[in-house]
Tab-separated table of C-alpha atoms in Angstrom:
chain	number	residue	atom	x	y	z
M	689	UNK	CA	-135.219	107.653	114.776
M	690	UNK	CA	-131.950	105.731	114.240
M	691	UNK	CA	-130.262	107.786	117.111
M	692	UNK	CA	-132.976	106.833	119.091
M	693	UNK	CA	-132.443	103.289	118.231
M	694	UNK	CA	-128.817	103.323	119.142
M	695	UNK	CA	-129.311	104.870	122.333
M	696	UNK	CA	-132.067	102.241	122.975
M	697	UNK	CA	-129.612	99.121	122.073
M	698	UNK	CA	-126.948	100.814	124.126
M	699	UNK	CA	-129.275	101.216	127.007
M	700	UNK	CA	-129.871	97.239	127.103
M	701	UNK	CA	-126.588	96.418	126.493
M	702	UNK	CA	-125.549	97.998	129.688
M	703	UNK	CA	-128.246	96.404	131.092
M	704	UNK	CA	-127.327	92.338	130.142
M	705	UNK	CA	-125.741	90.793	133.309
M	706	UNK	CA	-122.209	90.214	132.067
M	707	UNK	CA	-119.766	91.066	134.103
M	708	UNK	CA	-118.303	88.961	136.994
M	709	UNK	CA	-119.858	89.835	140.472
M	710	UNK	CA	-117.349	91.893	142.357
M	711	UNK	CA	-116.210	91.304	145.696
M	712	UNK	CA	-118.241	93.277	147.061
M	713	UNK	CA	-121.182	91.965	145.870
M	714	UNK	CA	-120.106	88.406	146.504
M	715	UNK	CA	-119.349	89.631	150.286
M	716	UNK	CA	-122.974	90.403	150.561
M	717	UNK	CA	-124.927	87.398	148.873
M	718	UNK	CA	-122.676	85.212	151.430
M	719	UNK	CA	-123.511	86.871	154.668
M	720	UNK	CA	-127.369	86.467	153.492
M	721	UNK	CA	-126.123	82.782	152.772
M	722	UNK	CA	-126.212	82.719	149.428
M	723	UNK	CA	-123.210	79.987	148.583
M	724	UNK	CA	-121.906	77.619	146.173
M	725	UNK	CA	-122.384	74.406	148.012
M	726	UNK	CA	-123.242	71.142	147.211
M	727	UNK	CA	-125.946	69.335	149.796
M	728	UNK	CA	-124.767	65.980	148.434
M	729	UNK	CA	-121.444	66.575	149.202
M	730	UNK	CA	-121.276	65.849	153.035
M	731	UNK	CA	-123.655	63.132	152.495
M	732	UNK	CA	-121.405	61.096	149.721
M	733	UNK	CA	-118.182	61.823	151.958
M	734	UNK	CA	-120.217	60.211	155.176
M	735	UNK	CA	-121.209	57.245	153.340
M	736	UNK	CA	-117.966	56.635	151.867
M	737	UNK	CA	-115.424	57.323	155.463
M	738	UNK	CA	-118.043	55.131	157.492
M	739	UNK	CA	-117.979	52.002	155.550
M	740	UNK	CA	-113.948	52.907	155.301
M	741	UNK	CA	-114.465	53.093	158.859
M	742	UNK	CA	-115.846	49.500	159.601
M	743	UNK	CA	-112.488	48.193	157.226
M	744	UNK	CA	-109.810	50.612	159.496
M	745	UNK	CA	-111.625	49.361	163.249
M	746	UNK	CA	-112.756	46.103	161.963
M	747	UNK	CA	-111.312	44.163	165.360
M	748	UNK	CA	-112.978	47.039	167.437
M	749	UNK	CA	-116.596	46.494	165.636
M	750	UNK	CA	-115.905	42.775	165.995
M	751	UNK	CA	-114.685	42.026	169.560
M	752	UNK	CA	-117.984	44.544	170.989
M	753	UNK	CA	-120.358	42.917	168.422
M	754	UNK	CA	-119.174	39.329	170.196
M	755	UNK	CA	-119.145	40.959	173.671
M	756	UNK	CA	-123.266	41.976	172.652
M	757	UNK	CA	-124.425	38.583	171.197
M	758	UNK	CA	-121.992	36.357	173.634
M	759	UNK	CA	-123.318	38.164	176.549
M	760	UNK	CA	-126.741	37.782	174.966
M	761	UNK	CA	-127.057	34.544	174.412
M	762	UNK	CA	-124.914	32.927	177.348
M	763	UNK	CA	-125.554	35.464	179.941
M	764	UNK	CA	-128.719	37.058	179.723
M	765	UNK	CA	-131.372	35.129	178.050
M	766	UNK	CA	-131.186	32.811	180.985
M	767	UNK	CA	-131.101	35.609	183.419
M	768	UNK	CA	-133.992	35.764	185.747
M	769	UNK	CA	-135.287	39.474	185.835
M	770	UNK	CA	-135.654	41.371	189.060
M	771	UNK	CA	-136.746	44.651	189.888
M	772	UNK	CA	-133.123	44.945	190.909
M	773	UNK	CA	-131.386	44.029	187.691
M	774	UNK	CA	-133.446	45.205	185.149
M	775	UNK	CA	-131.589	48.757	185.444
M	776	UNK	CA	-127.776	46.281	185.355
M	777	UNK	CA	-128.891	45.212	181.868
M	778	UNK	CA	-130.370	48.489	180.357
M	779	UNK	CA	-127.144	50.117	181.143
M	780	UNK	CA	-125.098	47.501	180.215
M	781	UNK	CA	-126.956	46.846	176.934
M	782	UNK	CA	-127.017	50.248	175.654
M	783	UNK	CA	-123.240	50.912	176.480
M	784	UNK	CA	-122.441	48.170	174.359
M	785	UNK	CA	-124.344	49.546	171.836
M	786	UNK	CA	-123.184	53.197	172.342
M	787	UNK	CA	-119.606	51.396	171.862
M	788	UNK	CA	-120.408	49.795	168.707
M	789	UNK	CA	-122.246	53.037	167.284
M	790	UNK	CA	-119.896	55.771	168.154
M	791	UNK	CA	-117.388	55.837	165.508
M	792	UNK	CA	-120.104	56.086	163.481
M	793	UNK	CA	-121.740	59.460	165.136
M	794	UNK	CA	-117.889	60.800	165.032
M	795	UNK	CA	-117.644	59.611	161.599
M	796	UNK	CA	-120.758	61.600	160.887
M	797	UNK	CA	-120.051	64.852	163.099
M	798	UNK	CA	-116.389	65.292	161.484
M	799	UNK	CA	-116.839	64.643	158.393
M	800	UNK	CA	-120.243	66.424	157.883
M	801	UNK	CA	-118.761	69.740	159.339
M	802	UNK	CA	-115.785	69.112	156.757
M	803	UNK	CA	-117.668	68.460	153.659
M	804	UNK	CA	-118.938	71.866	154.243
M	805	UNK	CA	-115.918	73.813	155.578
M	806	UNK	CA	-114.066	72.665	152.006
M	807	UNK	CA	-117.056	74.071	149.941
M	808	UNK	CA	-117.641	77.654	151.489
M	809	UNK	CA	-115.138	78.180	154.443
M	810	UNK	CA	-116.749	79.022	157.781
M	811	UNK	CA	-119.951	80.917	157.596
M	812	UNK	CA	-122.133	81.818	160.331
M	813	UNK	CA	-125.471	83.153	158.956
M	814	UNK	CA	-129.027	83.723	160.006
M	815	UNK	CA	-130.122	85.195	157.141
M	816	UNK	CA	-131.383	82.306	155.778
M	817	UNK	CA	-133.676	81.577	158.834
M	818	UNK	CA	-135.384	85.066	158.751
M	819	UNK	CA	-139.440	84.288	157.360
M	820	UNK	CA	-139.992	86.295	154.072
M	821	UNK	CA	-143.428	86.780	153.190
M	822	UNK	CA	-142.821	86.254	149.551
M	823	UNK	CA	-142.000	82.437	150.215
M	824	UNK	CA	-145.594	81.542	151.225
M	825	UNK	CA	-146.469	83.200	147.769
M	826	UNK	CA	-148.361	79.688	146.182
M	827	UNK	CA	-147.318	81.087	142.698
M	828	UNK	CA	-144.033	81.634	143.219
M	829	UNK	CA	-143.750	77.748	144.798
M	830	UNK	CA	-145.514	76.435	142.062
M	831	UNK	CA	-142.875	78.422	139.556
M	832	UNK	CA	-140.610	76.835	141.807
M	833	UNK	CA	-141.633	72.951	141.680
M	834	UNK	CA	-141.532	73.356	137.453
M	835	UNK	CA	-138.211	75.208	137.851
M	836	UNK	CA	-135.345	74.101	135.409
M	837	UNK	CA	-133.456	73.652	138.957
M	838	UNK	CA	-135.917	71.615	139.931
M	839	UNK	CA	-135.345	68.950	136.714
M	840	UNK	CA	-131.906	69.514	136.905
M	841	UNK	CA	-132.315	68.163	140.451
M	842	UNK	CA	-134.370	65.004	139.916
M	843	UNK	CA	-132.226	64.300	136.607
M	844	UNK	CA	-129.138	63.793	139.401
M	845	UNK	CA	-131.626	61.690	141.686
M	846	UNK	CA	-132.506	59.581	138.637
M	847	UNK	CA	-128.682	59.536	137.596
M	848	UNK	CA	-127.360	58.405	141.251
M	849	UNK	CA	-129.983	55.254	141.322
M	850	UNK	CA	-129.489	54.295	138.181
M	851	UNK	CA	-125.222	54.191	139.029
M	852	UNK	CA	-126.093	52.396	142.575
M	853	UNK	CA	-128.375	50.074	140.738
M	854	UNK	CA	-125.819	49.166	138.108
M	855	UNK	CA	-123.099	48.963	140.665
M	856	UNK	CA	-124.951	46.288	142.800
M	857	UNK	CA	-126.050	44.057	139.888
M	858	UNK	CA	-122.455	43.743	138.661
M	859	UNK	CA	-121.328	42.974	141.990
M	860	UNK	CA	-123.768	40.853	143.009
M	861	UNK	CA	-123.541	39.029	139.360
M	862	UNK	CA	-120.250	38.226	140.304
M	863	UNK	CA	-120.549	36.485	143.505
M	864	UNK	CA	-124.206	35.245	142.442
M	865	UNK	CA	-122.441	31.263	142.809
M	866	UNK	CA	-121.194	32.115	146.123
M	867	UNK	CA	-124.528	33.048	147.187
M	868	UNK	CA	-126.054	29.872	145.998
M	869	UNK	CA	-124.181	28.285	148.115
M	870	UNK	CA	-124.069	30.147	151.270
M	871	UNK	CA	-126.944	28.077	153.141
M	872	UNK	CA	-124.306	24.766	153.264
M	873	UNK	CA	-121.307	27.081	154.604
M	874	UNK	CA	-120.847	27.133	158.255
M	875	UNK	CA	-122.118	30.862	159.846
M	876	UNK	CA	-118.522	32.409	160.725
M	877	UNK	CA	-117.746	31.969	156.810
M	878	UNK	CA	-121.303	33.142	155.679
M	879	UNK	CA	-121.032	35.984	158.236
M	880	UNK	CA	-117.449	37.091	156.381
M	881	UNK	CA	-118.566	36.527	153.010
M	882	UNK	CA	-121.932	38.889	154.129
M	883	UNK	CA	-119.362	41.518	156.010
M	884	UNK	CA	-116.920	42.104	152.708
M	885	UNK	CA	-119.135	41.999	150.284
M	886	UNK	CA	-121.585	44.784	151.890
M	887	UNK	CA	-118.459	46.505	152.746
M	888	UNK	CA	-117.443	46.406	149.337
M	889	UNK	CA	-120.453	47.771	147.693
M	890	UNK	CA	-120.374	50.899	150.472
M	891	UNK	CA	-117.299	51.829	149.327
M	892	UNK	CA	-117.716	51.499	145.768
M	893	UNK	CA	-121.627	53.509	146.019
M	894	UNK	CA	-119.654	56.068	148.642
M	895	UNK	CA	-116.665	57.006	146.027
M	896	UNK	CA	-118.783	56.313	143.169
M	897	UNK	CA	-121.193	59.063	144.962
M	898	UNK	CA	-118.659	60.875	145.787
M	899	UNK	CA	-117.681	61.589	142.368
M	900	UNK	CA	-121.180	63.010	141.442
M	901	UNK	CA	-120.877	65.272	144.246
M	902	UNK	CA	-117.994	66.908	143.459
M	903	UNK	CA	-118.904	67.446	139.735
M	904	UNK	CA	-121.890	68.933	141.477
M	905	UNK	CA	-119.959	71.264	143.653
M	906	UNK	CA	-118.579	72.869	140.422
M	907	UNK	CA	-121.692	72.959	138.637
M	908	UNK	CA	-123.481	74.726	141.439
M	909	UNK	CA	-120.410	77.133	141.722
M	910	UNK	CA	-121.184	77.935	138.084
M	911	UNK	CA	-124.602	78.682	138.366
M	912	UNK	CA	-123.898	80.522	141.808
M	913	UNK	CA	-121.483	82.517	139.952
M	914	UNK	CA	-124.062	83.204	137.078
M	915	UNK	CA	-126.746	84.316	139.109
M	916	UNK	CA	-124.337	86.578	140.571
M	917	UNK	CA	-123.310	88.496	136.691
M	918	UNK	CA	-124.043	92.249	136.934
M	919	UNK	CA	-124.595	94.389	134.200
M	920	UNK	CA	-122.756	97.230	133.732
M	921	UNK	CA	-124.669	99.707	134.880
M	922	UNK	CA	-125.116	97.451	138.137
M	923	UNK	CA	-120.989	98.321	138.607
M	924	UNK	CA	-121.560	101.615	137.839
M	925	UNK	CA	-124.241	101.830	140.574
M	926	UNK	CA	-122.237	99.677	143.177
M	927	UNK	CA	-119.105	102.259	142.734
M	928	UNK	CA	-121.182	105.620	143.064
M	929	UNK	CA	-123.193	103.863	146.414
M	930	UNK	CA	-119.478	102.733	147.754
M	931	UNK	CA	-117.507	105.858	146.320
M	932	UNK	CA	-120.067	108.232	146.593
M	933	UNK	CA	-122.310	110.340	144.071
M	934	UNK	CA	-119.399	112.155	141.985
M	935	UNK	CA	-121.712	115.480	141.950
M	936	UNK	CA	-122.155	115.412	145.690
M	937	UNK	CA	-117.892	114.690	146.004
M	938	UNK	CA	-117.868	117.652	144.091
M	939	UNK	CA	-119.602	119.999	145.807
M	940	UNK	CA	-118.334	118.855	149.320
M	941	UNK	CA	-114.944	119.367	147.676
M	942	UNK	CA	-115.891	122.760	146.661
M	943	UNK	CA	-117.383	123.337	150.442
M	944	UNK	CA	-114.037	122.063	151.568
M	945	UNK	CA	-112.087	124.605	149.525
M	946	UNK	CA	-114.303	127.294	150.307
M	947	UNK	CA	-113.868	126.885	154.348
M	948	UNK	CA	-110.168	126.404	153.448
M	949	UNK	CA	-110.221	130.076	151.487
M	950	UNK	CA	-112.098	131.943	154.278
M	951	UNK	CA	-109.901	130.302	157.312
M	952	UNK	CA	-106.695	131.615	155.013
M	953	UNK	CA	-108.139	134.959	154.852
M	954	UNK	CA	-108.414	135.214	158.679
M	955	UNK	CA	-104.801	134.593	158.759
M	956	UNK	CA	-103.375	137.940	156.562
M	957	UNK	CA	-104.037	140.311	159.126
M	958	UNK	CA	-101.915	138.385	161.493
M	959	UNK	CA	-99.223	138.066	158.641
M	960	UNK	CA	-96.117	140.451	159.069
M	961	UNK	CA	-95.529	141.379	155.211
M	962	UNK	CA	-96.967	140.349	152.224
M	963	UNK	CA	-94.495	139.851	149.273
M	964	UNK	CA	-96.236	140.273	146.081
M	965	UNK	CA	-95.069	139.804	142.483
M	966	UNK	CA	-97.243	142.354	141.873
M	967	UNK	CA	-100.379	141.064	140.279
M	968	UNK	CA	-99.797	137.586	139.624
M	969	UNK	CA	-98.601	136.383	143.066
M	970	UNK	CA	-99.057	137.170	147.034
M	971	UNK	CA	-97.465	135.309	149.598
M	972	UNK	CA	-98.541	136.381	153.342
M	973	UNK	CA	-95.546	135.675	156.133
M	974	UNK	CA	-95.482	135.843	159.872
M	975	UNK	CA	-92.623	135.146	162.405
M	976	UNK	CA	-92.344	135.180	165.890
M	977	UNK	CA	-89.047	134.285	167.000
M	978	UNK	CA	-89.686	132.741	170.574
M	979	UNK	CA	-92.672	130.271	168.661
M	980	UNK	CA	-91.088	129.954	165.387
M	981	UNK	CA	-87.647	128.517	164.149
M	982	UNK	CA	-88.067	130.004	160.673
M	983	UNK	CA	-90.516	132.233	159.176
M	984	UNK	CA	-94.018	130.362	158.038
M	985	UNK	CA	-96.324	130.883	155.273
M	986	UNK	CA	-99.586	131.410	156.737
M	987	UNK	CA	-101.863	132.347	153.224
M	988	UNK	CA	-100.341	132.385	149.587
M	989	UNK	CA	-102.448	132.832	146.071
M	990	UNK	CA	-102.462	133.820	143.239
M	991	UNK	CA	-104.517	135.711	140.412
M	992	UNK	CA	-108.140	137.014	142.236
M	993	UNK	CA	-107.372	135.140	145.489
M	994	UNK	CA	-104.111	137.462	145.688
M	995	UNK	CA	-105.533	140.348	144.637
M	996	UNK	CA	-107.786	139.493	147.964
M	997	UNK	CA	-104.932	138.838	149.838
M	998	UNK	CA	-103.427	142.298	148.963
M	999	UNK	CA	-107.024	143.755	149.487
M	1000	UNK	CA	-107.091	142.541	153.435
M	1001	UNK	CA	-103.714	142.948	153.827
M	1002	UNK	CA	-104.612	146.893	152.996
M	1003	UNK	CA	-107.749	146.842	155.346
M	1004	UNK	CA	-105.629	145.751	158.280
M	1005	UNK	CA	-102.508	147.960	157.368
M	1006	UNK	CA	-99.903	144.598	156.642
M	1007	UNK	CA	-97.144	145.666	154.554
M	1008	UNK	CA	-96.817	144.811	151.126
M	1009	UNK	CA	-93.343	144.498	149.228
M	1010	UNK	CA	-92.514	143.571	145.992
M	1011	UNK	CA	-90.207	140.959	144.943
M	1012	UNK	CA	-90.946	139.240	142.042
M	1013	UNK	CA	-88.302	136.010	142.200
M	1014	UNK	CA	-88.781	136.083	145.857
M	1015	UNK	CA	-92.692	135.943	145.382
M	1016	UNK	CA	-92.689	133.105	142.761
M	1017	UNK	CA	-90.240	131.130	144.420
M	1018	UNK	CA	-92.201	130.837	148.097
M	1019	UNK	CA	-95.370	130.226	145.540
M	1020	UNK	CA	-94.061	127.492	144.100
M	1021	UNK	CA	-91.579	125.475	146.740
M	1022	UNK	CA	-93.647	125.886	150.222
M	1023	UNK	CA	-97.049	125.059	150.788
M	1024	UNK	CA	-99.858	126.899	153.594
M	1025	UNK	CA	-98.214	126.029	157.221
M	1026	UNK	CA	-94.484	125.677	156.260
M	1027	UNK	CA	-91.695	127.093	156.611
M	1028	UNK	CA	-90.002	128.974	153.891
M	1029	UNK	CA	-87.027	126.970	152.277
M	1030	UNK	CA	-83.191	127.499	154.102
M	1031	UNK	CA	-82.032	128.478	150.893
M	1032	UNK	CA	-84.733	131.281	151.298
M	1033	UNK	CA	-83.728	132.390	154.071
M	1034	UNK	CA	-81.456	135.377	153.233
M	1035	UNK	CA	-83.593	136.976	151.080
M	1036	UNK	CA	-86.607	136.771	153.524
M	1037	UNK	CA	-84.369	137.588	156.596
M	1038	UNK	CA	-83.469	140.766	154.401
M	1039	UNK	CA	-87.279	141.815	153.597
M	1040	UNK	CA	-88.337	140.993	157.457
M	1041	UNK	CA	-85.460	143.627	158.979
M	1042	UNK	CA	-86.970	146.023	156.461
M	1043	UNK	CA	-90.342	145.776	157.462
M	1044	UNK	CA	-89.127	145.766	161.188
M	1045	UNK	CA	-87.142	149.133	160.464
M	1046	UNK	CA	-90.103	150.374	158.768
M	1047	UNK	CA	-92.220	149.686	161.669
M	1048	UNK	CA	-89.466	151.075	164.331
M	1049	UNK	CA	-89.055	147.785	165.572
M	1050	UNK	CA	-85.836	146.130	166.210
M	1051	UNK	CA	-86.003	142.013	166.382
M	1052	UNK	CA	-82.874	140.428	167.204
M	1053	UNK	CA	-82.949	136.725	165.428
């Protein structure tokens, strides 16, 4: 019963998520598009660059906004409408305000495109577009509106009005006697008091904002990274799916060798002596001098495999000589396919000419 036990706590201990995703797992849950990224990140930086924006091309915003209202109210209020200049003043109307409103859609496009770039890099993804049956599941969406995500959520909502709301009373507290007084100042003045203190409180909500959304860009990383935690086991699955089942290596491995063993035994009959040790070792040679610069091993073994070797090499009348240090050392220097070793040479030269004379042939090197 206790063993039991422990092999029941050791079961769920390798199944507790935690270990660090790996990098192969974090590959996949960003092509499906799951990220760390902030959605109030882009928005904050927006807010913030624009109303920098109207500071940086103040005379720009100014001299179109007087070319608008001058034209407006010298030009065309008193203009008699035709049929023939009604199209004049549309265009010329809305290329003022195209003018006036397109640092702000550059603004918006750069900056909006950045704000996710910095968070998660580049990332081209349909995944998260695909329609999943389970997300019309009314359960799972009501799980999902009590969520702790879901508090967490409209805790930073509540947070972020509660800063803008502070912000503006403490600036507008301050100027509260210039306001009171703003209906006896001449409009120019009222319009620059208006201009730089709404310019002022943009900037101050934007980098105030701002703030938030970065310390939210690390605390979704965190959670991203802690819904990604795998278990043990979950790493020992992920290696045998990218490594392979160890017991199917194994016996593919064993496939491999056998193949190898029978495609070496098709080669002693072609061998031109086989120099044995006389139990232990058997190394099988061939040489053809107008293919071959030095003689090549072409099957070597030892144990059974060169008892086999001696076996074939009987079957197909190769000869067989004995050299013990000869034996060993082509065993152990030179591999199937090479050539013996130049020191080597001598002694094999000698036991090739002796097979030759044996066989009544005469091969000149």
């Amino acid at each position: 019963m206790r063993d039991y036990r422990l092999k029941l706590d050791l079961q769920l201990f390798s199944q507790e998520k935690t270990e660090q995703a790996t990098p192969k797992k974090k590959s996949e849950a960003r092509n499906k598009g799951q990220i760390a990224r902030s959605s109030d990140l882009p928005g904050s930086f927006i807010l913030l660059f624009i109303f920098m924006g109207f500071i940086m091309f103040g005379d720009y915003y100014k001299k179109h906004i007087m070319m608008l209202f001058g034209n407006l109210f010298e030009d065309w209020l008193l203009m008699e409408l035709t049929t023939g200049n009604v199209l004049s003043l549309f265009i010329d109307i809305s290329t003022e305000m195209l003018l006036i409103l397109m640092p702000i859609f550059v603004i918006t496009m750069v900056i909006g495109v950045l704000g996710n770039v910095i968070q998660f890099g580049f990332l081209l993804t349909g995944e998260p577009l695909k329609l999943k049956i389970e997300k019309l599941n009314p359960i799972s969406g009501f799980k999902q509106i009590f969520s702790a995500k879901t508090i967490v959520e409209f805790l930073k909502s509540v947070l972020k009005l509660l800063i803008i709301g502070v912000l503006v009373y403490i600036t507008i507290s301050k100027e509260w006697e210039r306001i009171l007084v703003l209906a006896s100042l001449p409009i120019q003045q009222i319009f620059t008091f208006t201009a730089s203190l709404t310019l002022r409180l943009g900037i101050e909500i934007g980098a105030v904002l701002t703030v938030l959304a970065i310390a939210d860009y690390f605390y979704q990383r965190y959670e991203h990274n802690k819904s990604l935690k795998m278990s043990k086991q979950d790493i020992k699955d992920e290696h045998k799916k990218s490594e392979g089942d160890p017991l199917i290596k194994g016996r593919i491995r064993q496939r491999q060798r056998r193949m190898a063993f029978q495609r070496m035994m098709q080669e002693v009959p072609n061998a031109d002596v086989i120099i044995t040790n006389p139990t232990h070792f058997a190394i099988a040679l061939k040489y053809d001098a107008s293919k071959m610069e030095a003689p090549k091993i072409i099957a070597k073994g030892m144990d059974h495999v060169a008892l086999r070797i001696r076996e074939i090499a009987k079957e197909n009348g190769v000869v067989m000589m004995e050299n013990k240090p000869l034996a060993r050392a082509l065993y152990e220097r030179a591999e199937i396919g090479d050539v013996i070793p130049p020191d080597l040479f001598q002694a094999v030269a000698e036991v090739l000419a002796y097979v030759y004379k044996m066989k009544g042939r005469v091969k000149s090197s």
